[in-house]
Tab-separated table of C-alpha atoms and ligand atoms in Angstrom:
chain	number	residue	atom	x	y	z
A	2	MET	CA	-2.724	14.159	-16.220
A	3	VAL	CA	0.716	12.920	-17.933
A	4	SER	CA	2.216	13.865	-21.190
A	5	PRO	CA	4.087	12.095	-23.728
A	6	ASP	CA	7.112	14.115	-22.621
A	7	GLU	CA	6.706	13.687	-18.954
A	8	LEU	CA	6.796	9.808	-19.939
A	9	ALA	CA	9.855	9.912	-21.475
A	10	ARG	CA	11.583	12.096	-18.994
A	11	ALA	CA	10.445	9.618	-16.316
A	12	VAL	CA	12.007	6.879	-18.323
A	13	THR	CA	15.218	8.405	-18.819
A	14	VAL	CA	15.122	9.105	-15.196
A	15	LEU	CA	14.566	5.033	-14.152
A	16	ARG	CA	17.265	4.225	-17.004
A	17	GLY	CA	19.836	6.918	-15.305
A	18	GLY	CA	19.613	5.361	-11.775
A	19	GLY	CA	17.051	8.035	-10.124
A	20	LEU	CA	13.858	7.655	-8.730
A	21	VAL	CA	10.323	8.114	-10.020
A	22	ALA	CA	7.195	8.338	-7.945
A	23	PHE	CA	4.160	7.305	-9.966
A	24	PRO	CA	0.623	6.495	-9.565
A	25	THR	CA	-0.948	3.060	-9.069
A	26	GLU	CA	-4.631	1.734	-8.578
A	27	THR	CA	-3.637	1.090	-4.888
A	28	VAL	CA	-1.211	3.762	-3.436
A	29	TYR	CA	1.636	6.156	-5.063
A	30	GLY	CA	4.825	4.139	-5.726
A	31	LEU	CA	8.359	5.153	-5.376
A	32	GLY	CA	9.928	3.518	-8.036
A	33	CYS	CA	13.731	2.590	-9.526
A	34	ASP	CA	14.961	0.187	-12.080
A	35	ALA	CA	14.620	-3.139	-10.047
A	36	GLU	CA	17.317	-3.906	-11.633
A	37	ALA	CA	20.257	-1.375	-10.421
A	38	PRO	CA	21.755	-2.246	-7.387
A	39	THR	CA	22.746	1.989	-6.831
A	40	ALA	CA	19.472	2.803	-7.248
A	41	LEU	CA	17.802	0.715	-5.126
A	42	ARG	CA	20.252	1.697	-2.599
A	43	ARG	CA	18.969	5.222	-2.894
A	44	LEU	CA	15.688	4.369	-3.067
A	45	TYR	CA	16.059	2.633	0.550
A	46	ALA	CA	17.968	5.626	1.865
A	47	VAL	CA	15.485	7.947	0.748
A	48	LYS	CA	12.418	5.955	1.979
A	49	GLY	CA	14.619	5.563	5.290
A	50	ARG	CA	13.640	2.019	5.129
A	51	PRO	CA	16.091	-0.510	6.786
A	52	PRO	CA	17.905	-2.979	4.478
A	53	GLY	CA	16.426	-6.427	4.414
A	54	HIS	CA	12.492	-5.271	3.812
A	55	PRO	CA	11.978	-6.523	0.583
A	56	VAL	CA	10.514	-4.372	-2.228
A	57	ILE	CA	7.937	-5.668	-4.808
A	58	VAL	CA	8.861	-5.660	-8.387
A	59	HIS	CA	6.255	-3.951	-11.009
A	60	LEU	CA	6.009	-5.599	-14.542
A	61	ALA	CA	3.955	-4.257	-17.453
A	62	GLU	CA	2.204	-7.923	-17.899
A	63	ALA	CA	1.807	-10.725	-16.835
A	64	ALA	CA	3.995	-12.556	-19.549
A	65	ALA	CA	7.079	-11.305	-17.581
A	66	LEU	CA	6.639	-13.777	-14.879
A	67	ASP	CA	8.888	-16.423	-15.942
A	68	SER	CA	11.712	-13.989	-16.327
A	69	TRP	CA	11.787	-12.213	-12.910
A	70	ALA	CA	10.258	-15.937	-10.922
A	71	THR	CA	11.082	-19.417	-11.080
A	72	ASP	CA	9.236	-22.692	-10.613
A	73	VAL	CA	6.019	-20.776	-10.438
A	74	PRO	CA	2.976	-23.262	-9.417
A	75	ASP	CA	-0.671	-23.545	-11.166
A	76	SER	CA	-1.876	-21.275	-8.128
A	77	ALA	CA	0.044	-18.587	-9.031
A	78	ARG	CA	-1.416	-18.788	-12.514
A	79	VAL	CA	-4.702	-18.690	-11.781
A	80	LEU	CA	-4.426	-15.969	-9.448
A	81	VAL	CA	-2.294	-13.525	-11.906
A	82	ASP	CA	-4.939	-14.597	-14.895
A	83	ALA	CA	-7.608	-13.560	-12.791
A	84	CYS	CA	-6.222	-10.270	-10.826
A	85	TRP	CA	-3.539	-9.011	-13.251
A	86	PRO	CA	-3.584	-6.273	-14.007
A	87	GLY	CA	-4.779	-5.449	-10.591
A	88	PRO	CA	-3.879	-5.106	-6.438
A	89	LEU	CA	-2.780	-8.492	-6.388
A	90	THR	CA	1.150	-9.277	-5.389
A	91	VAL	CA	2.388	-12.712	-5.611
A	92	VAL	CA	5.338	-13.805	-3.644
A	93	LEU	CA	7.360	-16.496	-6.007
A	94	ARG	CA	10.623	-17.821	-5.684
A	95	ARG	CA	12.988	-15.429	-7.773
A	96	SER	CA	15.040	-15.982	-10.734
A	97	ALA	CA	18.567	-14.846	-11.193
A	98	ARG	CA	17.489	-11.523	-12.572
A	99	VAL	CA	16.210	-10.416	-9.414
A	100	PRO	CA	19.202	-8.628	-7.683
A	101	ASP	CA	19.747	-9.552	-3.546
A	102	GLU	CA	18.828	-5.781	-2.879
A	103	VAL	CA	15.137	-6.458	-4.207
A	104	THR	CA	14.557	-8.874	-1.761
A	105	GLY	CA	16.837	-8.239	1.517
A	106	GLY	CA	18.679	-11.523	0.634
A	107	ARG	CA	15.374	-13.628	0.448
A	108	ASP	CA	14.897	-16.183	-2.081
A	109	THR	CA	11.482	-15.019	-3.256
A	110	VAL	CA	10.520	-11.790	-4.828
A	111	GLY	CA	7.158	-10.188	-5.014
A	112	LEU	CA	5.726	-9.331	-8.436
A	113	ARG	CA	2.516	-7.566	-9.481
A	114	VAL	CA	1.334	-5.795	-12.574
A	115	PRO	CA	-0.842	-2.456	-11.641
A	116	ASP	CA	-3.849	-1.593	-12.853
A	117	GLN	CA	-3.192	2.496	-13.936
A	118	PRO	CA	-2.775	3.673	-16.962
A	119	VAL	CA	0.115	6.055	-16.074
A	120	ALA	CA	1.958	3.234	-14.194
A	121	LEU	CA	1.344	0.546	-17.293
A	122	ALA	CA	2.421	3.350	-19.707
A	123	LEU	CA	5.790	4.008	-17.434
A	124	LEU	CA	6.225	-0.110	-17.547
A	125	HIS	CA	5.884	-0.684	-21.277
A	126	GLU	CA	7.895	2.468	-22.278
A	127	PHE	CA	10.689	1.635	-19.714
A	128	ASP	CA	10.644	-2.188	-20.335
A	129	GLY	CA	11.994	-3.612	-17.399
A	130	GLY	CA	10.872	-4.081	-13.819
A	131	ILE	CA	10.251	-1.091	-11.260
A	132	ALA	CA	10.647	-1.793	-7.813
A	133	ALA	CA	8.365	0.577	-5.940
A	134	PRO	CA	7.502	0.690	-2.384
A	135	SER	CA	4.875	2.982	-1.323
A	136	ALA	CA	6.021	6.504	-1.910
A	137	ASN	CA	6.123	7.733	2.063
A	138	ARG	CA	9.046	8.062	4.520
A	139	PHE	CA	9.299	4.711	6.234
A	140	GLY	CA	6.665	4.575	9.029
A	141	ARG	CA	4.546	7.074	7.433
A	142	VAL	CA	0.871	7.056	5.999
A	143	SER	CA	0.768	5.686	2.776
A	144	PRO	CA	0.132	8.815	-0.055
A	145	THR	CA	-2.986	8.027	-2.500
A	146	THR	CA	-2.262	11.697	-4.544
A	147	ALA	CA	0.625	13.188	-6.070
A	148	ASP	CA	0.438	15.910	-3.257
A	149	HIS	CA	0.895	13.377	-0.367
A	150	VAL	CA	4.139	12.435	-2.213
A	151	ARG	CA	5.217	15.737	-2.319
A	152	ALA	CA	4.591	16.589	1.082
A	153	ASP	CA	6.653	13.601	2.044
A	154	LEU	CA	9.286	13.305	-0.184
A	155	ASP	CA	10.093	16.461	-2.007
A	156	GLY	CA	13.310	17.166	-3.053
A	157	ASP	CA	14.426	13.478	-2.615
A	158	VAL	CA	12.609	12.221	-5.645
A	159	ASP	CA	13.563	13.160	-9.108
A	160	LEU	CA	10.304	13.205	-10.807
A	161	VAL	CA	6.392	12.733	-9.409
A	162	LEU	CA	3.913	11.650	-11.853
A	163	ASP	CA	0.721	13.101	-11.002
A	164	GLY	CA	-2.173	10.146	-12.434
A	165	GLY	CA	-4.739	11.800	-10.025
A	166	PRO	CA	-6.088	9.906	-6.665
A	167	CYS	CA	-5.408	6.471	-6.755
A	168	ARG	CA	-8.554	3.890	-7.150
A	169	VAL	CA	-8.285	1.427	-4.443
A	170	GLY	CA	-6.605	3.218	-1.700
A	171	VAL	CA	-4.884	0.817	0.009
A	172	GLU	CA	-2.301	-1.540	-0.641
A	173	SER	CA	-2.088	-4.824	-2.720
A	174	THR	CA	-2.820	-8.078	-1.432
A	175	ILE	CA	0.518	-10.188	-0.953
A	176	VAL	CA	-0.113	-13.626	-1.432
A	177	ASP	CA	2.610	-16.112	-0.859
A	178	CYS	CA	2.689	-19.002	-3.328
A	179	SER	CA	6.221	-19.890	-3.034
A	180	LEU	CA	4.816	-22.559	-0.368
A	181	ALA	CA	3.115	-25.558	-0.767
A	182	ASP	CA	-0.405	-23.923	0.064
A	183	PRO	CA	-0.884	-20.249	-0.580
A	184	VAL	CA	-1.100	-18.216	2.152
A	185	ILE	CA	-2.511	-14.538	2.243
A	186	LEU	CA	0.413	-12.341	3.773
A	187	ARG	CA	-0.884	-8.812	3.615
A	188	LEU	CA	-4.892	-7.862	3.054
A	189	GLY	CA	-5.544	-5.382	0.307
A	190	GLY	CA	-7.251	-4.658	-3.014
A	191	VAL	CA	-8.250	-7.785	-3.698
A	192	THR	CA	-10.452	-9.550	-0.575
A	193	ARG	CA	-9.872	-12.700	0.960
A	194	GLU	CA	-13.122	-14.219	-0.691
A	195	ARG	CA	-11.823	-13.379	-4.141
A	196	VAL	CA	-8.852	-15.138	-3.573
A	197	THR	CA	-10.192	-18.057	-2.308
A	198	GLU	CA	-13.136	-17.983	-4.585
A	199	ILE	CA	-10.130	-18.132	-7.652
A	200	LEU	CA	-7.887	-20.604	-5.800
A	201	GLY	CA	-11.038	-23.120	-4.879
A	202	VAL	CA	-10.014	-23.579	-1.571
A	203	PRO	CA	-9.863	-21.883	1.830
A	204	VAL	CA	-6.776	-19.554	1.952
A	205	GLU	CA	-4.736	-18.955	5.312
A	206	LEU	CA	-4.192	-15.136	6.702
A	207	ARG	CA	-0.568	-14.938	8.095
A	208	VAL	CA	-0.524	-11.131	8.443
A	209	ALA	CA	1.027	-11.186	11.686
A	210	GLY	CA	4.205	-13.054	13.370
A	211	GLU	CA	7.415	-14.346	11.872
A	212	ARG	CA	6.389	-15.524	8.553
A	213	ALA	CA	4.274	-12.269	7.819
A	214	ALA	CA	5.457	-10.258	5.071
A	215	PRO	CA	8.630	-8.449	6.521
A	216	GLY	CA	8.133	-4.849	7.722
A	217	THR	CA	4.375	-4.949	7.910
A	218	LEU	CA	4.505	-2.909	11.182
A	219	ASP	CA	1.547	-1.367	12.852
A	220	ALA	CA	3.098	2.042	13.320
A	221	HIS	CA	2.928	2.030	9.435
A	222	TYR	CA	-0.220	2.731	8.729
A	223	ALA	CA	-0.400	5.390	11.674
A	224	PRO	CA	-0.492	9.490	11.708
A	225	ASP	CA	0.451	11.493	14.663
A	226	ALA	CA	-3.069	11.864	15.553
A	227	ARG	CA	-3.612	8.735	18.062
A	228	VAL	CA	-6.487	6.583	16.235
A	229	VAL	CA	-9.194	4.656	18.442
A	230	LEU	CA	-11.549	2.578	17.254
A	231	VAL	CA	-14.944	2.859	18.695
A	232	GLU	CA	-18.296	0.899	17.842
A	233	GLN	CA	-21.204	3.118	16.146
A	234	ALA	CA	-23.173	2.906	19.231
A	235	THR	CA	-20.296	4.565	21.772
A	236	VAL	CA	-19.225	7.539	19.538
A	237	VAL	CA	-20.763	9.943	21.532
A	238	GLU	CA	-19.570	8.799	25.141
A	239	ALA	CA	-15.980	8.479	23.619
A	240	ALA	CA	-16.266	11.706	22.324
A	241	GLU	CA	-17.526	13.624	25.462
A	242	GLU	CA	-14.968	11.557	27.301
A	243	MET	CA	-11.686	13.037	25.085
A	244	LEU	CA	-12.967	16.446	24.845
A	245	GLY	CA	-13.357	16.392	28.601
A	246	ASP	CA	-9.816	15.292	28.792
A	247	GLY	CA	-9.024	18.636	26.983
A	248	ARG	CA	-8.163	17.053	23.572
A	249	THR	CA	-9.007	17.936	20.091
A	250	VAL	CA	-11.299	15.521	18.657
A	251	GLY	CA	-12.214	14.256	15.247
A	252	LEU	CA	-14.406	11.523	14.010
A	253	LEU	CA	-14.251	9.348	11.006
A	254	ALA	CA	-17.589	6.933	10.472
A	255	ALA	CA	-19.722	5.977	7.655
A	256	ALA	CA	-22.460	7.354	9.969
A	257	VAL	CA	-22.339	10.114	11.981
A	258	PRO	CA	-24.738	10.446	14.799
A	259	GLY	CA	-26.993	13.538	15.086
A	260	GLU	CA	-26.124	14.440	18.862
A	261	LEU	CA	-22.760	14.868	18.330
A	262	PRO	CA	-20.699	17.025	21.130
A	263	ALA	CA	-19.939	20.096	19.852
A	264	GLY	CA	-16.291	20.741	18.805
A	265	VAL	CA	-15.659	17.313	17.308
A	266	VAL	CA	-14.468	17.600	13.751
A	267	VAL	CA	-16.356	15.517	11.346
A	268	LEU	CA	-14.093	14.090	8.677
A	269	ASP	CA	-15.910	13.481	5.592
A	270	PRO	CA	-17.968	10.155	6.068
A	271	PRO	CA	-17.232	7.715	3.775
A	272	ALA	CA	-20.295	5.683	1.816
A	273	ASP	CA	-19.219	2.195	1.774
A	274	ALA	CA	-16.216	0.085	2.415
A	275	ASP	CA	-15.264	0.552	-0.991
A	276	GLU	CA	-14.933	4.301	-0.229
A	277	PHE	CA	-13.757	3.737	3.157
A	278	ALA	CA	-10.612	2.182	1.514
A	279	ARG	CA	-10.316	4.704	-1.025
A	280	VAL	CA	-10.099	8.043	1.710
A	281	LEU	CA	-8.693	6.336	4.540
A	282	TYR	CA	-5.131	7.361	4.405
A	283	ALA	CA	-6.457	11.022	2.926
A	284	ARG	CA	-8.243	11.223	6.056
A	285	LEU	CA	-5.330	10.346	8.230
A	286	ARG	CA	-3.271	12.895	6.808
A	287	GLU	CA	-6.364	15.475	7.085
A	288	ALA	CA	-6.568	14.617	10.802
A	289	ASP	CA	-2.643	15.739	11.099
A	290	ARG	CA	-3.082	18.789	8.734
A	291	ARG	CA	-6.040	19.392	11.265
A	292	GLU	CA	-3.454	19.075	14.180
A	293	LEU	CA	-6.268	16.532	15.941
A	294	ASP	CA	-5.259	14.500	19.056
A	295	VAL	CA	-7.596	11.966	18.474
A	296	VAL	CA	-9.653	10.804	15.570
A	297	LEU	CA	-12.404	8.348	16.522
A	298	VAL	CA	-12.900	5.742	14.163
A	299	VAL	CA	-15.992	3.434	13.814
A	300	ALA	CA	-14.517	0.641	11.219
A	301	PRO	CA	-16.525	-1.425	8.388
A	302	ASP	CA	-16.774	-5.083	9.101
A	303	ALA	CA	-14.193	-7.362	8.163
A	304	THR	CA	-15.587	-8.677	4.988
A	305	GLY	CA	-14.974	-7.962	1.636
A	306	ALA	CA	-13.257	-4.703	0.897
A	307	GLY	CA	-13.396	-3.919	4.579
A	308	ALA	CA	-11.068	-6.422	5.747
A	309	ALA	CA	-8.076	-4.561	4.836
A	310	VAL	CA	-9.582	-0.975	5.980
A	311	ARG	CA	-9.678	-2.907	9.408
A	312	ASP	CA	-6.679	-4.141	9.451
A	313	ARG	CA	-5.099	-0.990	8.425
A	314	LEU	CA	-7.234	1.008	11.219
A	315	THR	CA	-6.331	-2.044	13.899
A	316	ARG	CA	-2.410	-1.448	13.231
A	317	ALA	CA	-2.944	2.456	13.094
A	318	ALA	CA	-4.516	2.247	16.678
A	319	THR	CA	-1.504	0.193	18.028
A	320	GLY	CA	0.910	2.019	16.158
A	321	SER	CA	-0.512	5.722	16.761
A	322	GLY	CA	0.199	8.550	19.175
A	323	ARG	CA	3.644	8.941	18.858
B	423	TXA	O1	-0.042	-1.656	-3.569
B	423	TXA	C1	1.111	-1.901	-3.025
B	423	TXA	O2	1.805	-3.036	-3.257
B	423	TXA	C2	2.052	-0.613	-3.339
B	423	TXA	C3	2.012	0.044	-4.554
B	423	TXA	C4	3.176	0.731	-5.000
B	423	TXA	O3	2.078	-0.812	-5.546
B	423	TXA	N1	3.382	-0.978	-2.808
B	423	TXA	C5	3.506	-1.609	-1.407
B	423	TXA	O4	4.973	-1.454	-1.365
B	423	TXA	O5	2.665	-1.527	-0.696
B	423	TXA	P1	5.407	-1.397	0.287
B	423	TXA	O6	7.257	-1.404	-0.104
B	423	TXA	O7	5.132	-0.396	0.998
B	423	TXA	O8	4.760	-3.052	0.565
B	423	TXA	C6	5.294	-3.950	0.051
B	423	TXA	C7	5.379	-5.237	1.137
B	423	TXA	C8	6.079	-5.396	2.074
B	423	TXA	O9	5.663	-5.626	3.487
B	423	TXA	C9	7.194	-6.289	2.267
B	423	TXA	O10	7.764	-6.950	3.441
B	423	TXA	C10	6.299	-7.565	1.260
B	423	TXA	O11	5.425	-6.178	0.381
B	423	TXA	N2	7.122	-8.285	0.600
B	423	TXA	C11	7.712	-7.958	-0.829
B	423	TXA	N3	8.459	-8.664	-1.380
B	423	TXA	C12	8.122	-9.592	-0.233
B	423	TXA	C13	8.615	-11.502	-0.551
B	423	TXA	N4	9.684	-11.937	-1.052
B	423	TXA	N5	8.279	-12.186	0.488
B	423	TXA	C14	7.347	-11.335	1.193
B	423	TXA	N6	6.740	-10.120	1.393
B	423	TXA	C15	7.253	-9.250	0.454
B	424	MG	MG1	4.398	0.855	2.245
């Protein structure tokens, strides 16, 4: 995993304005000192991300919340008490500590304490906020292993900390608590049902449109292969049609039909929605490695952990086939 020497080197890189890719429980992040505008500009350049898209600031502990945010409402306190460390990002009014480069000029900031031992060790040693988007180039599938990061960013990142594969596999749930009523801006590792249970009121979902999280674009989650969502009952028919058109076809589904036409590449089936989330991005990357033209996907139901998976797949299906 990560030695104390490597951790110390990572802290030195961050203090010197460099970029460190590190594991979180959701996906790998591309981190820099959240208070160093020059480092932040380099981070945006390496990501290929348009300025104006805000990045999340990662903290070592919830106690740091009030140093990065102001006017923290009870809703945010209740959520972070229940979910941190964990795959939840809260959007709050930013404090003077947060540079414009982090928020794209907005008056709010996204904050989270990740639940991953290497990330937490790094944050504690660094003793500051680490700004980190997912460690992929803009528009590519998010990385869930250190190898994914190296494949995407090799040469442009000063250090990659390898903490093994990510446990959750999809990004954090984002809840905007800067509004009178909290709103979910992105489905992710904490289910909507859980957010509702913690807050004790139904929570609106605003994952598309103007007021959604800036930069939540469909193409973000898309591989080169075209992603086509199908129902379990129509897998065979859809595969035959695609093969008939001369395309190479893969299948990602929890249940693989026995009578599948020859030539379909079966991507290792996830057992349940949690595993689907965990392996989703790796499977989409595998589809590209195998140079598939099309991946047929039977998405899990949009409840619990399945909702975030379905959200990413729906976007991938819209944004793919470039
Ligand atoms: O799980 C995660 O959240 C991962 C790991 C590395 O922590 N990070 C991640 O970052 O997914 P990124 O940059 O790929 O996505 C962050 C999302 C973007 O859609 C951005 O618009 C939204 O968070 N965001 C950040 N700050 C915001 C703010 N102040 N208001 C609204 N949305 C914000
Ligand atoms: Mg991302």
